[in-house]
XYZ file of C-alpha atoms in Angstrom:
708
model
C 65.290 63.833 -11.318
C 61.885 65.204 -12.035
C 58.753 63.307 -11.189
C 56.130 63.403 -13.921
C 52.493 62.954 -13.174
C 50.380 61.502 -15.998
C 46.648 61.959 -15.839
C 44.539 59.793 -18.121
C 41.003 60.834 -18.815
C 38.635 58.335 -20.413
C 35.826 59.834 -22.372
C 32.807 57.801 -23.375
C 29.130 57.462 -23.258
C 27.460 58.168 -19.972
C 26.132 55.138 -18.037
C 27.307 52.218 -15.911
C 30.116 49.949 -17.013
C 28.846 46.358 -17.530
C 31.233 43.552 -16.536
C 30.602 39.953 -17.659
C 30.388 37.539 -14.650
C 32.953 34.764 -14.579
C 31.751 31.164 -14.934
C 31.044 29.516 -11.540
C 33.186 26.808 -10.020
C 31.759 23.736 -8.345
C 33.202 20.740 -6.504
C 32.071 17.794 -4.403
C 33.629 18.807 -1.115
C 32.463 16.336 1.521
C 31.089 13.832 -0.998
C 27.899 11.883 -0.266
C 26.596 12.145 3.312
C 23.742 10.821 5.458
C 23.838 7.561 3.553
C 21.090 5.172 4.625
C 19.061 2.327 3.161
C 17.940 3.432 -0.289
C 18.967 7.100 0.051
C 22.054 9.347 0.098
C 22.605 13.100 0.374
C 24.725 14.301 -2.561
C 26.739 17.366 -1.530
C 28.661 20.064 -3.339
C 30.108 23.549 -2.932
C 29.519 26.463 -5.322
C 31.777 29.472 -5.790
C 31.202 32.367 -8.146
C 28.594 34.941 -8.909
C 25.076 34.842 -10.270
C 24.675 31.114 -10.641
C 21.243 30.386 -12.056
C 21.129 26.612 -11.817
C 22.988 23.655 -10.339
C 22.302 20.175 -11.707
C 23.323 17.115 -9.695
C 23.680 14.251 -12.174
C 23.845 10.733 -10.766
C 23.424 7.093 -11.728
C 25.099 3.656 -11.899
C 27.493 4.837 -14.646
C 29.705 7.908 -14.958
C 28.173 10.104 -17.677
C 31.088 12.549 -17.732
C 30.129 16.110 -18.701
C 27.172 15.083 -20.872
C 23.899 15.410 -18.951
C 22.124 13.116 -21.398
C 24.409 10.220 -20.419
C 23.435 10.343 -16.747
C 20.548 8.158 -15.561
C 19.203 10.793 -13.135
C 19.433 14.592 -12.785
C 18.317 16.801 -9.881
C 17.965 20.492 -10.895
C 18.413 23.171 -8.216
C 17.372 26.741 -9.104
C 18.907 29.998 -7.833
C 21.662 28.371 -5.787
C 23.832 30.923 -3.905
C 27.531 30.516 -3.277
C 28.327 27.978 -0.596
C 27.247 24.441 0.203
C 24.261 22.756 -1.441
C 22.845 19.237 -1.504
C 20.003 17.032 -2.733
C 18.828 13.519 -1.916
C 19.157 10.542 -4.262
C 16.427 7.979 -3.661
C 15.534 4.365 -4.542
C 19.159 3.244 -4.326
C 19.965 -0.446 -4.559
C 22.462 -1.774 -2.012
C 25.535 -3.266 -3.645
C 25.263 -1.047 -6.713
C 28.068 1.501 -7.201
C 26.746 4.965 -8.052
C 28.411 8.122 -9.333
C 27.478 11.776 -9.146
C 28.826 14.942 -10.711
C 27.560 18.509 -10.401
C 27.221 21.150 -13.109
C 26.716 24.868 -12.369
C 25.363 27.312 -14.948
C 25.205 31.106 -15.154
C 25.182 33.655 -17.958
C 28.824 32.961 -18.713
C 28.364 29.255 -19.247
C 28.407 25.882 -17.499
C 31.144 24.481 -15.304
C 31.417 20.878 -14.104
C 32.979 19.499 -10.943
C 36.494 18.184 -11.678
C 35.449 14.511 -11.538
C 32.595 12.208 -10.562
C 32.341 10.963 -6.972
C 31.431 7.360 -6.142
C 28.994 6.275 -3.414
C 26.764 3.359 -2.363
C 23.737 2.988 -0.063
C 23.545 1.104 3.218
C 22.518 -2.527 3.507
C 18.760 -3.038 3.988
C 18.172 -4.355 7.500
C 15.293 -5.096 9.813
C 14.960 -5.604 13.578
C 15.809 -9.090 14.770
C 12.354 -9.862 16.192
C 9.388 -8.443 18.046
C 10.896 -6.907 21.218
C 7.846 -7.309 23.518
C 6.067 -10.660 23.670
C 4.457 -10.590 27.122
C 0.683 -10.630 26.713
C 0.875 -11.199 22.948
C -2.401 -12.935 22.022
C -2.461 -12.629 18.217
C 0.141 -11.772 15.579
C -0.847 -11.679 11.930
C 2.348 -10.926 9.977
C 2.228 -11.117 6.187
C 6.020 -11.487 6.056
C 5.778 -14.793 7.951
C 3.079 -16.381 5.796
C 4.041 -19.741 4.300
C 2.700 -21.815 1.437
C 1.334 -18.872 -0.584
C 2.412 -17.222 -3.822
C 2.095 -13.683 -5.115
C -1.530 -12.895 -6.016
C -2.963 -16.004 -4.332
C -6.240 -15.704 -2.414
C -5.723 -16.244 1.303
C -7.682 -18.985 3.062
C -5.846 -18.801 6.391
C -3.703 -16.075 7.916
C -1.504 -17.983 10.338
C -1.143 -16.604 13.844
C 2.580 -16.511 14.728
C 2.100 -15.367 18.342
C 2.450 -18.944 19.577
C -1.269 -19.120 20.443
C -2.269 -20.867 17.162
C -5.317 -18.584 16.888
C -5.284 -18.677 13.096
C -7.590 -16.298 11.203
C -9.835 -18.013 8.636
C -11.213 -16.324 5.528
C -14.988 -15.922 5.630
C -16.920 -17.367 2.702
C -18.586 -14.077 1.764
C -15.282 -12.481 0.693
C -15.047 -10.971 -2.792
C -13.637 -13.063 -5.631
C -9.881 -13.464 -5.392
C -9.547 -11.541 -2.119
C -8.068 -11.178 0.424
C -4.862 -11.972 -1.448
C -1.138 -12.188 -0.776
C 0.920 -9.464 -2.487
C 4.711 -9.709 -2.410
C 7.264 -6.888 -2.179
C 4.861 -4.066 -1.313
C 6.301 -2.307 1.743
C 10.059 -2.064 2.364
C 10.481 -5.256 0.359
C 7.950 -7.131 2.505
C 4.547 -8.573 1.520
C 1.068 -7.453 2.550
C -2.449 -8.894 2.444
C -4.686 -6.926 0.079
C -8.431 -6.412 0.620
C -10.972 -5.247 -1.974
C -14.319 -5.224 -0.189
C -17.276 -4.209 -2.303
C -20.857 -3.501 -1.381
C -21.423 -7.025 -0.039
C -20.214 -8.300 3.329
C -16.625 -7.668 2.262
C -13.272 -9.342 2.791
C -12.742 -10.592 6.325
C -10.955 -13.145 8.504
C -12.319 -14.623 11.701
C -10.338 -15.894 14.688
C -11.211 -17.185 18.142
C -12.586 -14.273 20.150
C -10.183 -12.355 22.401
C -12.295 -10.691 25.092
C -9.572 -8.877 27.069
C -7.801 -6.827 24.384
C -5.742 -3.965 25.821
C -3.174 -3.022 23.120
C -3.324 -3.254 19.325
C -0.920 -2.279 16.530
C -1.775 -2.090 12.836
C 0.506 -1.546 9.821
C -1.873 -0.815 6.954
C -2.945 1.349 4.053
C -6.513 2.390 3.226
C -7.343 3.037 -0.403
C -8.427 6.557 -1.344
C -12.000 7.345 -2.344
C -13.684 4.536 -0.382
C -17.225 4.911 0.916
C -19.301 3.090 3.492
C -18.043 1.342 6.615
C -14.467 0.088 6.614
C -13.409 -1.335 9.945
C -9.963 -1.786 11.455
C -11.212 -4.690 13.576
C -14.554 -6.087 14.623
C -16.595 -8.731 16.315
C -19.418 -11.005 15.194
C -21.770 -9.904 18.019
C -20.385 -6.580 19.311
C -19.246 -3.264 17.862
C -16.422 -2.236 20.190
C -14.166 -1.043 17.318
C -17.000 0.588 15.373
C -15.987 3.103 12.715
C -18.213 5.557 10.905
C -16.785 5.620 7.372
C -13.738 4.949 5.239
C -11.119 7.706 4.827
C -12.436 9.133 8.093
C -11.591 8.935 11.822
C -10.597 5.587 13.297
C -13.372 5.365 15.913
C -17.061 6.261 15.693
C -17.637 8.927 18.403
C -20.785 7.400 19.967
C -21.002 3.681 19.277
C -17.380 2.585 19.621
C -16.582 1.441 23.147
C -15.641 4.166 25.664
C -12.631 2.013 26.611
C -11.357 2.685 23.071
C -12.358 6.342 22.863
C -10.794 7.036 26.282
C -7.670 5.066 25.482
C -4.520 6.330 23.759
C -4.601 6.235 19.957
C -1.353 6.996 18.129
C -0.877 7.588 14.413
C 2.742 7.225 13.264
C 3.792 7.484 16.915
C 1.900 10.710 17.696
C -1.116 10.709 20.023
C -4.347 11.763 18.269
C -8.073 11.892 18.986
C -9.205 8.772 17.150
C -12.798 10.036 16.971
C -11.736 13.171 15.050
C -8.449 12.442 13.251
C -8.902 10.873 9.829
C -6.783 7.908 8.780
C -4.670 9.234 5.864
C -5.556 7.501 2.598
C -3.328 5.843 0.009
C -0.239 5.718 2.254
C 1.013 3.141 4.711
C 0.339 4.024 8.345
C 1.424 2.685 11.731
C -1.535 2.871 14.122
C -1.519 1.881 17.790
C -4.177 1.742 20.490
C -3.804 1.227 24.248
C -7.335 0.905 25.628
C -8.688 2.138 28.963
C -10.203 -1.291 29.660
C -10.980 -4.675 28.158
C -12.536 -4.797 24.679
C -13.260 -7.742 22.416
C -12.844 -8.786 18.775
C -12.931 -11.927 16.668
C -12.806 -10.524 13.119
C -10.394 -8.845 10.724
C -11.837 -6.489 9.482
C -15.617 -7.009 9.752
C -17.926 -5.409 12.332
C -20.821 -7.840 12.959
C -22.658 -8.094 9.611
C -22.103 -4.569 8.279
C -21.153 -4.356 4.618
C -17.882 -2.770 3.592
C -15.040 -4.290 5.586
C -11.582 -3.167 4.395
C -10.269 -1.719 1.167
C -6.503 -1.545 1.085
C -3.471 -3.386 2.465
C -2.606 -4.867 5.858
C 0.998 -5.843 6.579
C 0.782 -6.750 10.266
C -1.577 -6.745 13.265
C -0.517 -7.291 16.884
C -2.980 -7.830 19.752
C -1.885 -7.815 23.386
C -4.002 -8.654 26.427
C -1.969 -6.264 28.551
C -1.871 -2.453 28.378
C 1.700 -1.841 27.239
C 3.667 0.700 29.203
C 4.706 3.914 27.486
C 8.203 2.502 27.021
C 7.054 -0.883 25.697
C 4.525 0.725 23.343
C 7.285 2.953 21.955
C 9.658 -0.011 21.630
C 7.138 -2.056 19.627
C 6.228 1.002 17.551
C 9.895 1.638 16.794
C 10.377 -2.009 15.848
C 7.490 -1.903 13.375
C 8.611 1.455 11.954
C 12.111 0.091 11.334
C 10.838 -3.191 9.937
C 8.578 -1.504 7.391
C 10.730 1.553 6.657
C 8.186 4.062 8.020
C 9.166 7.487 9.326
C 7.390 7.962 12.658
C 7.769 9.782 15.962
C 8.863 6.536 17.638
C 12.505 6.196 18.700
C 14.554 4.209 16.224
C 15.143 0.530 16.981
C 18.560 -0.667 15.778
C 18.291 -2.839 12.674
C 20.462 -5.882 13.158
C 19.381 -8.467 10.604
C 20.022 -8.197 6.881
C 16.956 -8.581 4.701
C 19.056 -10.477 2.135
C 19.260 -14.275 2.508
C 20.663 -17.169 0.497
C 19.762 -20.823 1.114
C 20.770 -23.980 -0.708
C 18.095 -26.438 -1.834
C 18.264 -30.112 -2.844
C 19.494 -31.035 -6.309
C 17.220 -32.307 -9.067
C 17.472 -34.114 -12.414
C 20.507 -36.097 -11.279
C 22.060 -38.443 -13.866
C 25.360 -40.293 -13.993
C 27.053 -37.208 -15.451
C 24.960 -34.120 -14.589
C 22.817 -32.547 -11.932
C 20.864 -29.311 -11.345
C 21.935 -27.377 -8.235
C 19.282 -25.234 -6.532
C 19.152 -22.303 -4.098
C 16.802 -19.497 -3.086
C 17.830 -15.834 -2.913
C 16.006 -12.924 -1.284
C 17.485 -9.442 -1.748
C 14.865 -6.690 -1.355
C 16.508 -3.330 -1.890
C 19.841 -4.903 -2.852
C 21.735 -6.276 -5.851
C 23.865 -9.434 -5.893
C 25.800 -11.508 -8.422
C 25.502 -15.219 -7.650
C 27.992 -18.018 -8.266
C 27.625 -21.778 -7.756
C 30.510 -23.647 -6.090
C 30.982 -27.425 -6.089
C 33.617 -30.102 -5.674
C 34.608 -33.293 -3.866
C 35.539 -31.322 -0.731
C 33.315 -29.109 1.425
C 35.000 -25.750 0.868
C 32.829 -23.840 3.359
C 33.182 -20.086 2.753
C 36.699 -20.238 1.271
C 36.531 -19.731 -2.510
C 39.991 -21.284 -2.969
C 38.840 -24.640 -1.555
C 36.081 -25.160 -4.104
C 37.267 -27.077 -7.180
C 34.637 -25.617 -9.471
C 32.766 -22.305 -9.557
C 30.467 -20.834 -12.191
C 28.561 -17.587 -12.653
C 24.786 -18.052 -12.316
C 23.434 -14.522 -12.794
C 22.676 -11.165 -11.187
C 19.509 -10.232 -9.308
C 18.349 -6.857 -8.021
C 15.567 -5.978 -5.558
C 13.737 -9.335 -5.552
C 11.747 -10.583 -2.519
C 12.472 -14.220 -3.396
C 13.799 -16.031 -6.453
C 14.685 -19.647 -7.176
C 18.213 -20.070 -8.578
C 19.480 -23.102 -10.446
C 22.640 -24.153 -12.232
C 23.171 -27.297 -14.324
C 26.652 -28.747 -13.820
C 28.335 -31.723 -15.468
C 31.509 -33.838 -15.472
C 31.231 -36.045 -12.390
C 33.228 -39.103 -11.425
C 31.075 -42.200 -10.847
C 30.222 -43.225 -7.286
C 31.709 -40.020 -5.859
C 30.149 -37.687 -3.322
C 30.139 -34.019 -4.286
C 29.430 -30.924 -2.172
C 27.931 -27.656 -3.328
C 26.896 -24.204 -2.184
C 26.048 -20.773 -3.605
C 27.692 -17.406 -3.023
C 26.129 -13.956 -3.551
C 28.341 -10.888 -3.712
C 28.344 -7.217 -4.650
C 30.824 -4.415 -4.215
C 30.140 -4.156 -0.488
C 28.898 -7.508 0.771
C 29.460 -11.248 0.483
C 26.793 -13.840 1.440
C 27.405 -17.582 1.551
C 24.552 -20.059 1.898
C 24.985 -21.531 5.380
C 23.786 -25.032 4.572
C 26.411 -26.708 2.366
C 24.728 -29.713 0.706
C 25.961 -32.867 -0.992
C 24.924 -35.210 -3.788
C 26.199 -38.219 -5.670
C 25.104 -39.331 -9.135
C 22.772 -42.274 -8.527
C 24.199 -45.730 -9.194
C 22.446 -47.379 -12.112
C 20.484 -49.742 -9.811
C 19.380 -47.315 -7.077
C 15.808 -46.066 -6.582
C 15.834 -42.285 -7.005
C 12.414 -41.259 -5.627
C 9.723 -43.179 -3.749
C 6.245 -42.128 -2.555
C 2.741 -41.138 -3.647
C 1.066 -37.942 -4.786
C -0.700 -37.492 -1.436
C 1.997 -38.762 0.949
C 5.417 -37.179 1.279
C 8.300 -38.811 -0.550
C 10.566 -41.202 1.326
C 14.161 -40.658 2.430
C 16.537 -42.906 0.480
C 19.854 -43.898 2.054
C 21.561 -46.508 -0.094
C 19.404 -49.638 -0.025
C 17.349 -48.445 2.958
C 14.223 -46.401 2.336
C 12.344 -44.747 5.209
C 8.827 -43.607 4.354
C 7.189 -41.319 6.948
C 3.388 -41.104 6.764
C 0.756 -39.279 8.855
C -0.471 -41.074 11.943
C -3.957 -41.974 10.639
C -2.816 -43.067 7.167
C -4.063 -46.520 6.103
C -0.958 -48.524 5.116
C -2.406 -51.960 4.311
C -2.938 -51.133 0.639
C -0.544 -48.404 -0.491
C 0.522 -48.174 -4.129
C 3.721 -46.103 -4.180
C 5.449 -45.049 -7.359
C 9.192 -44.819 -7.813
C 11.700 -43.607 -10.372
C 14.853 -45.361 -11.607
C 18.022 -44.508 -13.568
C 17.784 -44.879 -17.366
C 17.767 -48.526 -18.473
C 17.022 -49.954 -15.003
C 13.960 -52.052 -14.104
C 12.282 -52.804 -10.777
C 10.231 -55.565 -9.151
C 7.473 -55.216 -8.138
C 6.600 -52.548 -10.677
C 6.052 -48.918 -9.728
C 2.434 -48.387 -8.609
C 1.908 -51.931 -7.285
C -0.392 -52.108 -4.229
C 1.306 -53.599 -1.158
C 0.762 -54.074 2.591
C 3.210 -51.815 4.451
C 2.308 -52.932 7.955
C 5.655 -54.728 7.645
C 8.785 -53.746 5.619
C 8.608 -54.400 1.869
C 11.488 -55.063 -0.535
C 12.060 -53.802 -4.079
C 14.669 -55.305 -6.413
C 16.255 -52.990 -8.997
C 18.335 -54.342 -11.885
C 20.685 -52.062 -13.786
C 21.107 -52.193 -17.555
C 24.312 -54.232 -17.050
C 22.478 -56.807 -14.910
C 23.698 -55.654 -11.478
C 20.913 -55.947 -8.888
C 20.249 -54.125 -5.624
C 17.490 -54.962 -3.129
C 15.894 -51.976 -1.363
C 13.975 -52.323 1.903
C 11.116 -49.863 2.523
C 10.037 -49.260 6.130
C 7.004 -47.231 7.128
C 7.360 -44.773 10.034
C 4.233 -43.143 11.367
C 4.294 -39.540 12.540
C 3.387 -39.030 16.188
C -0.373 -38.669 16.611
C -1.562 -35.108 17.027
C -3.127 -34.230 20.363
C -5.294 -31.277 19.387
C -9.012 -31.728 20.073
C -10.348 -28.172 19.980
C -13.435 -26.800 18.289
C -12.079 -23.734 16.497
C -15.305 -22.336 15.046
C -18.959 -23.330 15.400
C -22.183 -21.820 14.164
C -24.595 -21.032 11.352
C -22.192 -19.033 9.198
C -21.634 -16.291 8.354
C -24.312 -14.565 10.441
C -24.358 -16.595 13.643
C -21.010 -17.805 15.006
C -21.063 -19.330 18.485
C -19.230 -17.973 21.502
C -16.712 -20.541 22.747
C -15.913 -20.531 26.470
C -13.725 -23.558 27.181
C -15.952 -26.586 26.539
C -19.193 -24.591 26.580
C -20.548 -22.982 23.430
C -23.390 -20.491 23.202
C -25.122 -20.052 19.854
C -27.592 -17.206 19.315
C -29.669 -17.441 16.126
C -32.349 -15.236 14.534
C -35.761 -15.283 16.185
C -37.430 -17.125 13.293
C -34.955 -20.065 13.319
C -36.337 -23.594 13.938
C -34.091 -24.793 16.767
C -35.236 -28.405 16.294
C -33.711 -28.669 12.809
C -30.480 -26.703 12.912
C -27.375 -28.045 11.133
C -24.402 -26.000 12.355
C -20.955 -26.289 10.811
C -17.671 -26.402 12.682
C -13.904 -26.507 12.234
C -11.514 -28.545 14.356
C -7.871 -28.715 15.336
C -5.782 -30.428 12.609
C -6.269 -34.199 12.646
C -9.244 -34.138 15.018
C -12.643 -35.736 14.310
C -16.057 -34.998 15.769
C -19.338 -36.763 16.505
C -21.767 -35.588 15.321
C -19.966 -34.356 12.234
C -20.036 -30.812 10.891
C -23.310 -30.082 9.106
C -25.322 -32.745 10.947
C -28.844 -31.607 11.857
C -29.775 -31.740 15.522
C -32.499 -30.738 17.976
C -31.167 -27.629 19.695
C -34.267 -27.054 21.798
C -32.046 -28.742 24.392
C -28.251 -28.674 24.822
C -26.290 -30.858 22.401
C -22.996 -32.615 23.132
C -20.196 -32.816 20.555
C -17.358 -35.290 21.192
C -14.052 -34.272 19.603
C -11.330 -36.917 19.342
C -7.644 -36.228 18.749
C -5.447 -38.530 16.684
C -3.983 -39.975 19.891
C -7.464 -41.170 20.942
C -8.057 -38.629 23.701
C -11.435 -36.864 23.631
C -13.142 -33.703 24.859
C -16.884 -33.186 25.224
C -18.314 -29.818 24.167
C -21.819 -28.722 25.204
C -23.665 -26.390 22.845
C -26.594 -24.321 24.073
C -28.684 -22.492 21.458
C -31.097 -19.612 21.966
C -33.140 -17.348 19.767
C -32.391 -13.671 19.573
C -34.960 -11.132 20.646
C -37.778 -10.713 18.114
C -36.453 -8.930 15.038
C -36.987 -5.198 15.100
C -36.319 -2.289 12.772
C -36.020 0.525 15.272
C -33.736 3.525 15.432
C -32.676 3.652 19.087
C -30.690 6.886 18.986
C -29.988 9.529 16.336
C -27.814 12.633 16.047
C -24.259 13.709 16.818
C -22.284 13.781 20.094
C -23.991 16.256 22.408
C -26.838 16.851 19.943
C -29.249 13.895 20.181
C -32.576 13.930 18.384
C -36.033 13.255 19.802
C -37.618 10.033 18.480
C -41.435 9.791 18.494
C -42.562 6.698 16.629
C -41.148 7.015 13.138
C -40.832 10.807 13.364
C -37.457 12.136 14.456
C -36.914 15.791 15.341
C -33.306 16.909 15.497
C -32.635 20.347 16.995
C -29.309 21.959 16.101
C -27.761 25.327 17.107
C -28.894 28.442 15.264
C -26.736 29.091 12.206
C -25.718 25.450 11.683
C -25.100 24.555 8.031
C -27.680 21.799 7.511
C -26.866 21.115 3.855
C -24.350 18.356 4.639
C -25.021 16.993 8.123
C -23.749 13.449 8.731
C -25.722 12.008 11.665
C -24.998 8.647 13.241
C -27.610 6.348 14.681
C -27.941 3.113 16.643
C -30.362 0.422 15.426
C -31.952 -2.738 16.738
C -29.693 -5.774 16.969
C -28.977 -7.314 13.527
C -30.851 -4.512 11.766
C -29.361 -2.537 8.873
C -30.055 1.007 7.792
C -30.035 2.992 4.582
C -28.499 5.469 4.103
C -25.615 4.256 6.284
C -24.856 6.011 9.576
C -22.548 8.954 8.955
C -23.730 9.613 5.401
C -23.814 13.410 4.689
C -27.310 14.589 3.701
C -29.105 17.881 2.961
C -31.540 18.552 5.808
C -33.026 21.739 4.411
C -35.933 19.365 3.766
C -36.967 16.305 5.839
C -34.926 13.171 5.057
C -36.090 9.557 5.202
C -34.228 6.510 6.561
C -35.196 2.874 5.901
C -34.358 0.339 8.614
C -34.479 -3.375 7.733
C -34.898 -5.957 10.497
C -33.191 -9.333 10.470
C -36.360 -10.985 9.122
C -36.609 -8.535 6.206
C -39.357 -6.310 7.554
C -38.742 -2.592 7.147
C -39.640 0.655 8.846
C -39.317 4.155 7.377
C -38.283 7.091 9.560
C -38.558 10.774 8.622
C -36.015 13.145 10.162
C -36.735 16.861 10.429
C -34.009 19.294 11.439
C -34.953 22.508 13.263
C -32.669 25.264 14.482
C -32.740 26.539 18.037
C -34.330 29.915 18.670
C -31.957 32.586 19.833
């Protein structure tokens, strides 16, 4: 056999042969990873050549291979072969999401074989503040009660256990400070909008041994003037130079603050140089080098400006927290508010979603409205009402009746109601609510009961100013405050349709002894109800909380001794200070009563239980008003003051077109322009200082450069 060799020669045009790249292939190997509250990392793997773009499509519905049918799309350019990923954000817990990747090159677009499902983690928060030793003040917007979204705040309750509640000052701007719901990680904040006047501020009883402070806050961008993190009515320990600038003024803030440890988002910074970032929530901490004092949020003495922005929480400790405790509290706050900081993570153990039953309303013989309250920030739940003649607990099969109420997503708090009908007469029913999604199931813990009112039973009993009574069959217990006058009360009551009562609703009666009410049903059946008054225990508080000539001259309170310093021109013989007292307490003389304060005055405060405390008030005039600049310049570069002429020598070559000097003035004086205002010193600049009595003094500042 012969072997033949065939040689094939291909002739053609000179040049490279061009081969068309094959379409890429893409899959979801590994699926979604790093799933946390509100976020998930969507992963894929690309194989093939010359891919120009990968698009990760995702959303609550599967859009197939049509990009327009997906709620969200994340484009990735120039993706090489191998693994890739992108982060999906603003996920709602309980919602099922899908994602599918598409890869495109010159040969076309290829999709992953199928969509992949994923969900986010349940929103959680730390159980409670981990360090309480030395806690002297805790202002936490998430624990405020009795306020609604957008409502102006009168009192910011202290939840430290010290009852040192912060009271809004009467010079605050219209409508502010105000409560704002669902602002930070589903939690509320208090919003401030200080203008050119005194600004928005709260005042609390002075704490003179502050050693550690935490703030969770946001400062608006573009603010000018002084905007203080904390202050005092007579001192300037926490003094700050300007908004959107460093936290502490480098000369006039207390050295105990400047020499302390300031941390921003868990990282130590120089608070006299590092600016507070604007328009974003920040976690700020301070451990001082010694005792400092404050009694105001966020006003420094009488300076205009105060705060512009949001405050979620403030903690004040009278002990310098250890490095470990400071990090533990910082981690707690970071977890609670969803902030990324350098603090170690604190495990989140409490769900932010809650469901609570509430009493029924509009009860008739055949229908009733069931009520509950749901909170589900960052989550989605479908809610059902359950009711029946047996308490079914958390077993759906034991409830005779269930009904869909609705679906709620990412709400801080919402009232839920469901009207149900078809009851047997004189039968007790139980009810509860259940919230569920694809990953979680919440039952209201407090199963409640109701029974359609018999036709001759009083439904409600009370007055507009006193709480309504508790009705148990024919016995009605009416609890009233300790000091309430009960000899001539005129309660109103409601009855079932067709029933009548004697005496009539609104009749004045003497409740120093039990009173009876006879109710006759439409069919003539009569029931006699007995109403008994129960007084609340008398309150024992007999403290003076605030005292002074407000807002400029609050008194210092040291136990039962008060010191009031007033402007030099004040007539001490005719002063009429105002005061606030512990709830239920009374005082002689009363708030606003004029007195002769050329000698000490005694105020007798009586608690509801009859016990009393005597407070002695000593008043004094301040030093004569002055309009002096006491110091001027920058750290290490003080000026020379000679009368009203100030000479400020700066190093040769200094740019003097935008110097921002700071200066210290006489007590209670104000200056314009404000300390720290940038000015062009290529020519002499003037400053006007106004004393407390309105007199002014003009200073001229000349800048000279040192000779080499």
